[in-house]
Coordinates of N, CA and C in Angstrom, one line a residue:
Q173 N 0.7 2.6 18.9 CA 1.4 1.8 18.0 C 0.5 1.0 17.1
V174 N 1.0 0.8 15.9 CA 0.3 0.0 14.9 C 1.3 -1.1 14.3
Q175 N 0.8 -2.3 14.2 CA 1.6 -3.3 13.5 C 0.9 -3.7 12.2
L176 N 1.7 -3.9 11.2 CA 1.1 -4.2 9.9 C 1.8 -5.5 9.3
V177 N 1.0 -6.4 8.8 CA 1.5 -7.6 8.2 C 0.9 -7.8 6.8
E178 N 1.8 -7.8 5.8 CA 1.4 -8.0 4.4 C 1.4 -9.5 4.0
S179 N 0.6 -9.8 3.0 CA 0.6 -11.1 2.4 C 0.1 -11.0 1.0
G180 N 0.4 -12.0 0.2 CA -0.2 -12.1 -1.2 C 0.8 -11.8 -2.3
G181 N 2.1 -11.5 -2.0 CA 3.0 -11.3 -3.1 C 3.4 -12.6 -3.7
G182 N 4.2 -12.5 -4.8 CA 4.6 -13.7 -5.5 C 5.1 -13.4 -6.9
L183 N 5.2 -14.5 -7.7 CA 5.7 -14.4 -9.1 C 4.5 -14.6 -10.0
V184 N 4.4 -13.7 -11.0 CA 3.2 -13.7 -11.9 C 3.8 -13.3 -13.3
Q185 N 3.1 -13.8 -14.3 CA 3.5 -13.4 -15.7 C 2.9 -12.1 -16.0
S186 N 3.6 -11.4 -17.0 CA 3.1 -10.1 -17.5 C 1.6 -10.3 -17.9
G187 N 0.8 -9.3 -17.5 CA -0.6 -9.4 -17.8 C -1.5 -10.1 -16.8
G188 N -0.8 -10.7 -15.8 CA -1.6 -11.4 -14.8 C -2.0 -10.5 -13.7
S189 N -2.6 -11.1 -12.6 CA -3.1 -10.4 -11.5 C -2.6 -10.9 -10.2
L190 N -2.6 -10.1 -9.2 CA -2.3 -10.5 -7.8 C -3.1 -9.6 -6.9
K191 N -3.4 -10.1 -5.7 CA -4.1 -9.3 -4.7 C -3.2 -9.3 -3.4
L192 N -2.8 -8.2 -3.0 CA -2.1 -8.0 -1.7 C -3.1 -7.7 -0.6
S193 N -2.7 -8.2 0.6 CA -3.5 -8.0 1.8 C -2.6 -7.4 2.9
C194 N -3.2 -6.6 3.7 CA -2.5 -6.0 4.9 C -3.4 -6.0 6.1
A195 N -2.9 -6.6 7.1 CA -3.7 -6.7 8.4 C -3.0 -5.8 9.4
A196 N -3.9 -4.9 9.9 CA -3.4 -3.9 10.9 C -3.9 -4.4 12.3
S197 N -3.0 -4.2 13.3 CA -3.4 -4.4 14.7 C -2.8 -3.3 15.6
G198 N -3.3 -3.2 16.8 CA -2.9 -2.2 17.7 C -3.9 -1.0 17.7
S199 N -3.4 0.2 17.6 CA -4.3 1.4 17.7 C -4.9 1.7 16.4
I200 N -5.7 0.7 15.8 CA -6.3 0.9 14.5 C -7.3 2.0 14.5
S201 N -8.0 2.3 15.6 CA -9.0 3.4 15.6 C -8.3 4.7 15.3
S202 N -7.0 4.8 15.5 CA -6.3 6.1 15.3 C -5.8 6.3 13.9
I203 N -5.9 5.3 13.1 CA -5.4 5.4 11.7 C -6.3 6.3 10.9
N204 N -5.6 7.3 10.2 CA -6.3 8.2 9.3 C -6.3 7.8 7.9
A205 N -5.3 7.0 7.5 CA -5.1 6.6 6.1 C -4.2 5.4 6.1
M206 N -4.5 4.5 5.1 CA -3.6 3.4 4.8 C -3.3 3.4 3.4
G207 N -2.2 2.7 3.1 CA -1.8 2.7 1.7 C -0.8 1.7 1.4
W208 N -0.4 1.6 0.1 CA 0.7 0.8 -0.4 C 1.7 1.6 -1.1
Y209 N 3.0 1.2 -0.8 CA 4.1 1.8 -1.5 C 5.0 0.7 -2.0
R210 N 5.8 1.0 -3.0 CA 6.7 0.0 -3.5 C 8.1 0.5 -3.7
Q211 N 9.1 -0.4 -3.6 CA 10.5 0.0 -3.8 C 11.1 -1.1 -4.7
A212 N 11.6 -0.6 -5.9 CA 12.3 -1.5 -6.8 C 13.8 -1.4 -6.4
P213 N 14.6 -2.4 -6.8 CA 16.0 -2.4 -6.5 C 16.7 -1.1 -7.0
G214 N 17.5 -0.4 -6.1 CA 18.2 0.8 -6.5 C 17.3 2.0 -6.7
K215 N 16.1 1.9 -6.3 CA 15.2 3.1 -6.4 C 14.6 3.4 -5.1
E216 N 14.0 4.6 -5.0 CA 13.3 5.1 -3.8 C 12.0 4.4 -3.6
R217 N 11.5 4.5 -2.4 CA 10.1 3.9 -2.2 C 9.1 4.9 -2.7
D218 N 8.2 4.5 -3.5 CA 7.2 5.3 -4.1 C 5.8 5.0 -3.7
L219 N 4.9 6.0 -3.7 CA 3.5 5.7 -3.4 C 2.9 4.9 -4.6
V220 N 2.0 4.0 -4.2 CA 1.2 3.2 -5.2 C -0.2 3.7 -5.1
A221 N -0.8 3.6 -3.9 CA -2.2 3.9 -3.7 C -2.4 4.2 -2.2
T222 N -3.4 5.1 -1.9 CA -3.8 5.3 -0.5 C -5.3 5.4 -0.4
I223 N -5.8 5.1 0.8 CA -7.2 5.2 1.1 C -7.4 5.8 2.5
T224 N -8.2 6.8 2.6 CA -8.4 7.5 3.9 C -9.5 6.8 4.6
S225 N -9.7 7.2 5.9 CA -10.7 6.6 6.7 C -12.1 6.8 6.2
D226 N -12.3 7.9 5.4 CA -13.6 8.1 4.8 C -13.8 7.5 3.4
G227 N -12.8 6.8 3.0 CA -12.9 6.1 1.7 C -12.3 6.7 0.5
S228 N -11.7 7.9 0.6 CA -11.1 8.6 -0.5 C -9.9 7.9 -0.9
T229 N -9.7 7.7 -2.2 CA -8.5 7.0 -2.7 C -7.6 7.9 -3.6
N230 N -6.4 7.5 -3.7 CA -5.4 8.2 -4.5 C -4.5 7.2 -5.1
Y231 N -4.1 7.4 -6.4 CA -3.3 6.4 -7.1 C -2.1 7.1 -7.8
A232 N -1.0 6.4 -7.9 CA 0.1 6.9 -8.7 C -0.4 6.8 -10.2
D233 N 0.1 7.7 -11.0 CA -0.3 7.7 -12.4 C 0.1 6.3 -13.1
A234 N 1.2 5.7 -12.6 CA 1.6 4.5 -13.3 C 0.7 3.3 -13.1
V235 N -0.2 3.4 -12.1 CA -1.0 2.2 -11.8 C -2.5 2.5 -12.0
K236 N -2.9 3.8 -12.3 CA -4.3 4.1 -12.5 C -4.9 3.3 -13.6
G237 N -6.1 2.8 -13.2 CA -6.8 1.9 -14.2 C -6.4 0.4 -14.1
R238 N -5.3 0.1 -13.4 CA -4.9 -1.3 -13.3 C -5.0 -1.8 -11.9
F239 N -4.7 -0.9 -10.9 CA -4.7 -1.3 -9.5 C -5.9 -0.7 -8.8
S240 N -6.4 -1.4 -7.8 CA -7.5 -0.9 -7.0 C -7.2 -1.1 -5.5
I241 N -7.4 -0.1 -4.7 CA -7.2 -0.2 -3.2 C -8.5 -0.2 -2.6
S242 N -8.7 -1.0 -1.5 CA -9.9 -1.1 -0.8 C -9.6 -1.5 0.7
R243 N -10.6 -1.2 1.5 CA -10.5 -1.6 2.9 C -11.6 -2.6 3.3
G244 N -11.3 -3.5 4.2 CA -12.3 -4.4 4.7 C -13.3 -3.8 5.6
N245 N -14.4 -4.6 5.8 CA -15.5 -4.0 6.6 C -15.0 -3.8 8.1
A246 N -14.1 -4.5 8.5 CA -13.6 -4.4 9.9 C -12.6 -3.2 10.0
K247 N -12.2 -2.6 8.9 CA -11.4 -1.4 8.9 C -9.9 -1.7 9.3
N248 N -9.6 -2.9 9.6 CA -8.2 -3.2 10.0 C -7.5 -3.9 8.8
M249 N -8.2 -4.1 7.7 CA -7.6 -4.7 6.5 C -7.6 -3.7 5.4
V250 N -6.5 -3.8 4.6 CA -6.5 -3.0 3.3 C -5.9 -4.0 2.3
Y251 N -6.5 -3.8 1.1 CA -6.2 -4.7 0.0 C -5.7 -3.9 -1.2
L252 N -4.9 -4.5 -2.1 CA -4.5 -3.9 -3.3 C -4.7 -5.0 -4.4
Q253 N -5.7 -4.8 -5.2 CA -5.9 -5.7 -6.4 C -5.1 -5.1 -7.5
M254 N -4.2 -5.9 -8.1 CA -3.3 -5.5 -9.1 C -3.6 -6.3 -10.4
N255 N -4.1 -5.7 -11.4 CA -4.4 -6.3 -12.7 C -3.5 -5.8 -13.8
S256 N -3.4 -6.6 -14.9 CA -2.6 -6.2 -16.0 C -1.2 -5.8 -15.6
L257 N -0.6 -6.7 -14.8 CA 0.7 -6.4 -14.3 C 1.8 -6.4 -15.4
K258 N 2.8 -5.5 -15.1 CA 3.9 -5.3 -16.1 C 5.2 -5.6 -15.4
P259 N 6.2 -6.0 -16.1 CA 7.5 -6.2 -15.5 C 8.0 -5.0 -14.6
E260 N 7.6 -3.8 -15.0 CA 8.1 -2.6 -14.3 C 7.3 -2.5 -12.9
D261 N 6.3 -3.3 -12.7 CA 5.7 -3.4 -11.4 C 6.4 -4.2 -10.4
T262 N 7.5 -4.9 -10.8 CA 8.3 -5.7 -9.9 C 8.9 -4.8 -8.8
A263 N 8.7 -5.2 -7.6 CA 9.2 -4.4 -6.4 C 8.8 -5.1 -5.2
V264 N 9.3 -4.6 -4.1 CA 8.8 -5.0 -2.7 C 7.7 -4.0 -2.4
Y265 N 6.6 -4.5 -2.1 CA 5.4 -3.7 -1.8 C 5.2 -3.6 -0.2
Y266 N 5.1 -2.4 0.2 CA 5.0 -2.1 1.7 C 3.6 -1.6 2.0
C267 N 3.0 -2.1 3.1 CA 1.8 -1.5 3.6 C 2.1 -0.4 4.5
N268 N 1.3 0.7 4.5 CA 1.6 1.8 5.3 C 0.3 2.2 6.1
A269 N 0.5 2.7 7.3 CA -0.6 3.3 8.1 C -0.2 4.6 8.6
R270 N -1.0 5.6 8.4 CA -0.6 7.0 8.9 C -1.6 7.5 9.9
I271 N -1.0 8.0 11.0 CA -1.8 8.6 12.1 C -1.4 10.1 12.1
I272 N -2.4 10.9 11.9 CA -2.1 12.4 11.9 C -2.3 13.0 13.2
R273 N -1.2 13.5 13.8 CA -1.3 14.1 15.1 C -1.9 15.5 15.1
D274 N -1.5 16.3 14.2 CA -2.0 17.6 14.0 C -1.7 18.1 12.6
R275 N -1.9 19.3 12.3 CA -1.8 19.8 10.9 C -0.4 19.5 10.3
W276 N 0.6 19.5 11.2 CA 2.0 19.4 10.7 C 2.7 18.1 11.1
V277 N 2.1 17.3 11.9 CA 2.8 16.1 12.4 C 2.0 14.9 12.2
Y278 N 2.7 13.9 11.6 CA 2.0 12.6 11.4 C 3.1 11.5 11.7
V279 N 2.6 10.3 12.0 CA 3.4 9.1 12.2 C 3.1 8.1 11.2
D280 N 4.1 7.5 10.6 CA 3.9 6.4 9.6 C 4.4 5.1 10.2
Y281 N 3.6 4.1 10.0 CA 3.9 2.7 10.3 C 4.0 1.9 9.1
W282 N 5.0 0.9 9.1 CA 5.3 0.1 7.9 C 5.2 -1.3 8.2
G283 N 4.8 -2.1 7.2 CA 4.9 -3.5 7.3 C 6.3 -4.0 6.8
Q284 N 6.5 -5.3 6.8 CA 7.8 -5.8 6.5 C 8.1 -5.9 5.0
G285 N 7.0 -5.8 4.2 CA 7.1 -5.8 2.8 C 6.9 -7.2 2.2
T286 N 6.3 -7.2 1.0 CA 6.1 -8.5 0.3 C 6.6 -8.3 -1.2
Q287 N 7.3 -9.3 -1.6 CA 7.9 -9.2 -3.0 C 6.9 -9.5 -4.1
V288 N 6.8 -8.7 -5.1 CA 6.0 -8.9 -6.3 C 7.0 -8.9 -7.4
T289 N 7.0 -10.1 -8.2 CA 7.8 -10.2 -9.3 C 7.0 -10.5 -10.6
V290 N 7.1 -9.7 -11.6 CA 6.3 -9.9 -12.8 C 7.3 -10.2 -13.9
S291 N 7.1 -11.4 -14.5 CA 8.0 -11.9 -15.5 C 7.5 -11.5 -16.9
S292 N 8.4 -11.3 -17.8 CA 8.0 -10.9 -19.2 C 7.8 -12.1 -20.1

């Protein structure tokens, strides 16, 4: 089991910056990848960025060049630095941890979400 707690959301003006943090606890040594997803009202939850245990990163096209994902030295923290924020970035942001059981099976854990609102 993995527990995730996000922090750092809030209200920011267009063009501003925010940094989200996610603290993982529990079976953190089993985590293969962590990431951030977001869900805007009336829309599906979409990938924002992920980072694997070996440091490989992946970003959604909409945030490339503006957002940066990183992990803390203790490996139980993941961060999302968001720069040049736009109103369309407004959403609830969820932290994710993935444990891969085998080639076809994985388990996802989610935080409770943190609201990011970008005003125009």
